[in-house]
């Protein structure tokens, strides 16, 4: 098998277990050069609970992504793209504050570069979450 065609399933107990037939993330390349993180709903893995507050839900979904990518040696600054699926676009101002605060908190650079982002309104999400976030992270992106 060619090194560039290798891939590995990534799972951690520090993020919610998948609810269906998928993995938390897939790393591709010789050393998991690119990591594709499945959509993360805002369930706290320690308590298996979810806040009703959109600010907290956004932050928790991002924490779950952080915990997943850290299993491959990546950090928040390695995230190049996120996709947000939300049930109410009117929540976007609160989501944006939470999102920016999260990246400001976990960035190890004084001035952060936020990843590219897409935001889509959907009618329903698993477990009645208000937001789900997926991400792509890359090694050697710092």
mmCIF file of C-alpha atoms in Angstrom:
data_model
loop_
_atom_site.group_PDB
_atom_site.id
_atom_site.type_symbol
_atom_site.label_atom_id
_atom_site.label_comp_id
_atom_site.label_asym_id
_atom_site.label_seq_id
_atom_site.Cartn_x
_atom_site.Cartn_y
_atom_site.Cartn_z
ATOM 1 C CA UNK A 1 0.000 0.000 0.000
ATOM 2 C CA UNK A 2 1.321 3.447 -0.913
ATOM 3 C CA UNK A 3 2.068 5.588 2.165
ATOM 4 C CA UNK A 4 -0.221 8.373 0.966
ATOM 5 C CA UNK A 5 -3.167 5.976 0.825
ATOM 6 C CA UNK A 6 -2.944 4.955 4.481
ATOM 7 C CA UNK A 7 -5.706 5.941 6.829
ATOM 8 C CA UNK A 8 -6.548 5.249 10.424
ATOM 9 C CA UNK A 9 -9.740 5.451 12.453
ATOM 10 C CA UNK A 10 -9.438 7.805 15.420
ATOM 11 C CA UNK A 11 -11.516 7.366 18.569
ATOM 12 C CA UNK A 12 -11.140 8.695 22.103
ATOM 13 C CA UNK A 13 -13.149 8.399 25.286
ATOM 14 C CA UNK A 14 -12.629 12.168 25.714
ATOM 15 C CA UNK A 15 -15.400 12.823 23.173
ATOM 16 C CA UNK A 16 -18.882 11.321 22.784
ATOM 17 C CA UNK A 17 -19.027 7.866 21.243
ATOM 18 C CA UNK A 18 -20.516 7.800 17.732
ATOM 19 C CA UNK A 19 -24.295 7.275 17.614
ATOM 20 C CA UNK A 20 -24.182 5.364 14.347
ATOM 21 C CA UNK A 21 -21.921 3.468 11.962
ATOM 22 C CA UNK A 22 -19.068 5.997 11.771
ATOM 23 C CA UNK A 23 -15.854 6.897 13.582
ATOM 24 C CA UNK A 24 -15.043 10.095 15.445
ATOM 25 C CA UNK A 25 -12.345 10.926 12.896
ATOM 26 C CA UNK A 26 -10.198 9.541 10.100
ATOM 27 C CA UNK A 27 -6.540 10.402 9.686
ATOM 28 C CA UNK A 28 -5.056 10.097 6.205
ATOM 29 C CA UNK A 29 -1.479 10.202 4.949
ATOM 30 C CA UNK A 30 1.815 8.865 6.235
ATOM 31 C CA UNK A 31 1.424 10.405 9.690
ATOM 32 C CA UNK A 32 -2.243 11.353 9.767
ATOM 33 C CA UNK A 33 -1.288 14.434 7.747
ATOM 34 C CA UNK A 34 -4.953 15.393 7.438
ATOM 35 C CA UNK A 35 -7.588 14.552 10.041
ATOM 36 C CA UNK A 36 -11.294 14.675 9.153
ATOM 37 C CA UNK A 37 -13.434 14.953 12.285
ATOM 38 C CA UNK A 38 -17.034 13.759 12.116
ATOM 39 C CA UNK A 39 -19.753 16.136 13.252
ATOM 40 C CA UNK A 40 -19.602 16.541 17.016
ATOM 41 C CA UNK A 41 -22.714 17.267 18.989
ATOM 42 C CA UNK A 42 -22.227 19.068 22.302
ATOM 43 C CA UNK A 43 -22.423 16.146 24.694
ATOM 44 C CA UNK A 44 -19.988 16.264 27.596
ATOM 45 C CA UNK A 45 -18.242 12.862 27.534
ATOM 46 C CA UNK A 46 -17.713 12.846 31.322
ATOM 47 C CA UNK A 47 -21.379 13.289 32.227
ATOM 48 C CA UNK A 48 -23.127 12.279 28.993
ATOM 49 C CA UNK A 49 -25.212 15.470 29.300
ATOM 50 C CA UNK A 50 -25.879 18.432 27.030
ATOM 51 C CA UNK A 51 -26.561 22.047 27.993
ATOM 52 C CA UNK A 52 -29.641 23.831 26.612
ATOM 53 C CA UNK A 53 -27.588 27.013 26.098
ATOM 54 C CA UNK A 54 -26.296 27.565 22.521
ATOM 55 C CA UNK A 55 -23.135 29.303 23.794
ATOM 56 C CA UNK A 56 -22.262 26.279 25.947
ATOM 57 C CA UNK A 57 -23.255 23.822 23.227
ATOM 58 C CA UNK A 58 -20.936 25.515 20.736
ATOM 59 C CA UNK A 59 -18.054 25.495 23.193
ATOM 60 C CA UNK A 60 -18.600 21.822 24.112
ATOM 61 C CA UNK A 61 -18.746 20.688 20.473
ATOM 62 C CA UNK A 62 -15.421 22.454 19.900
ATOM 63 C CA UNK A 63 -13.954 20.866 23.050
ATOM 64 C CA UNK A 64 -14.943 17.461 21.674
ATOM 65 C CA UNK A 65 -13.131 18.265 18.410
ATOM 66 C CA UNK A 66 -10.080 19.452 20.364
ATOM 67 C CA UNK A 67 -9.995 16.206 22.346
ATOM 68 C CA UNK A 68 -10.244 14.114 19.182
ATOM 69 C CA UNK A 69 -7.503 15.873 17.230
ATOM 70 C CA UNK A 70 -5.167 15.935 20.223
ATOM 71 C CA UNK A 71 -5.030 12.116 20.098
ATOM 72 C CA UNK A 72 -3.042 12.554 16.858
ATOM 73 C CA UNK A 73 -0.738 15.261 18.213
ATOM 74 C CA UNK A 74 -2.664 18.122 16.639
ATOM 75 C CA UNK A 75 -3.752 21.326 18.353
ATOM 76 C CA UNK A 76 -6.543 23.813 17.739
ATOM 77 C CA UNK A 77 -4.217 25.894 15.554
ATOM 78 C CA UNK A 78 -4.031 22.940 13.139
ATOM 79 C CA UNK A 79 -7.740 23.226 12.271
ATOM 80 C CA UNK A 80 -8.079 24.618 8.750
ATOM 81 C CA UNK A 81 -11.853 24.255 8.189
ATOM 82 C CA UNK A 82 -15.000 23.843 10.234
ATOM 83 C CA UNK A 83 -18.597 23.303 9.214
ATOM 84 C CA UNK A 84 -21.351 24.305 11.623
ATOM 85 C CA UNK A 85 -24.829 22.836 11.353
ATOM 86 C CA UNK A 86 -27.271 24.858 13.449
ATOM 87 C CA UNK A 87 -31.029 24.716 13.901
ATOM 88 C CA UNK A 88 -31.580 28.485 14.179
ATOM 89 C CA UNK A 89 -29.582 31.134 12.311
ATOM 90 C CA UNK A 90 -30.805 33.661 14.889
ATOM 91 C CA UNK A 91 -28.374 31.966 17.314
ATOM 92 C CA UNK A 92 -25.411 32.946 15.145
ATOM 93 C CA UNK A 93 -24.331 35.992 17.241
ATOM 94 C CA UNK A 94 -24.066 33.827 20.399
ATOM 95 C CA UNK A 95 -22.402 31.021 18.437
ATOM 96 C CA UNK A 96 -19.849 33.463 17.045
ATOM 97 C CA UNK A 97 -18.948 34.756 20.514
ATOM 98 C CA UNK A 98 -18.522 31.222 21.873
ATOM 99 C CA UNK A 99 -16.558 30.142 18.784
ATOM 100 C CA UNK A 100 -14.159 33.090 18.986
ATOM 101 C CA UNK A 101 -13.728 32.710 22.766
ATOM 102 C CA UNK A 102 -12.908 29.033 22.332
ATOM 103 C CA UNK A 103 -10.209 29.684 19.733
ATOM 104 C CA UNK A 104 -8.796 32.576 21.795
ATOM 105 C CA UNK A 105 -8.627 30.322 24.861
ATOM 106 C CA UNK A 106 -6.956 27.303 23.242
ATOM 107 C CA UNK A 107 -4.722 28.944 20.655
ATOM 108 C CA UNK A 108 -1.059 28.882 21.557
ATOM 109 C CA UNK A 109 -0.371 31.936 19.406
ATOM 110 C CA UNK A 110 -0.945 35.461 20.666
ATOM 111 C CA UNK A 111 -2.831 36.344 17.492
ATOM 112 C CA UNK A 112 -4.951 33.480 16.224
ATOM 113 C CA UNK A 113 -5.959 32.706 12.676
ATOM 114 C CA UNK A 114 -9.486 31.354 12.695
ATOM 115 C CA UNK A 115 -10.146 28.441 10.339
ATOM 116 C CA UNK A 116 -12.250 28.742 7.204
ATOM 117 C CA UNK A 117 -15.874 28.090 8.112
ATOM 118 C CA UNK A 118 -19.239 27.208 6.653
ATOM 119 C CA UNK A 119 -22.483 27.554 8.601
ATOM 120 C CA UNK A 120 -25.690 25.833 7.528
ATOM 121 C CA UNK A 121 -29.146 25.964 9.093
ATOM 122 C CA UNK A 122 -30.805 22.549 9.357
ATOM 123 C CA UNK A 123 -34.202 21.443 10.637
ATOM 124 C CA UNK A 124 -33.059 18.885 13.236
ATOM 125 C CA UNK A 125 -29.893 17.411 14.737
ATOM 126 C CA UNK A 126 -29.220 14.185 16.674
ATOM 127 C CA UNK A 127 -30.255 14.185 20.341
ATOM 128 C CA UNK A 128 -32.060 17.510 19.711
ATOM 129 C CA UNK A 129 -28.750 19.388 19.783
ATOM 130 C CA UNK A 130 -28.800 22.997 18.614
ATOM 131 C CA UNK A 131 -25.418 22.695 16.873
ATOM 132 C CA UNK A 132 -23.094 20.114 15.379
ATOM 133 C CA UNK A 133 -19.577 20.958 14.247
ATOM 134 C CA UNK A 134 -17.235 19.015 11.971
ATOM 135 C CA UNK A 135 -13.609 19.917 11.302
ATOM 136 C CA UNK A 136 -10.566 19.293 9.131
ATOM 137 C CA UNK A 137 -7.124 19.620 10.701
ATOM 138 C CA UNK A 138 -3.671 19.308 9.147
ATOM 139 C CA UNK A 139 -0.179 18.618 10.424
ATOM 140 C CA UNK A 140 2.448 21.133 9.322
ATOM 141 C CA UNK A 141 -0.158 23.886 9.144
ATOM 142 C CA UNK A 142 1.244 25.965 12.000
#
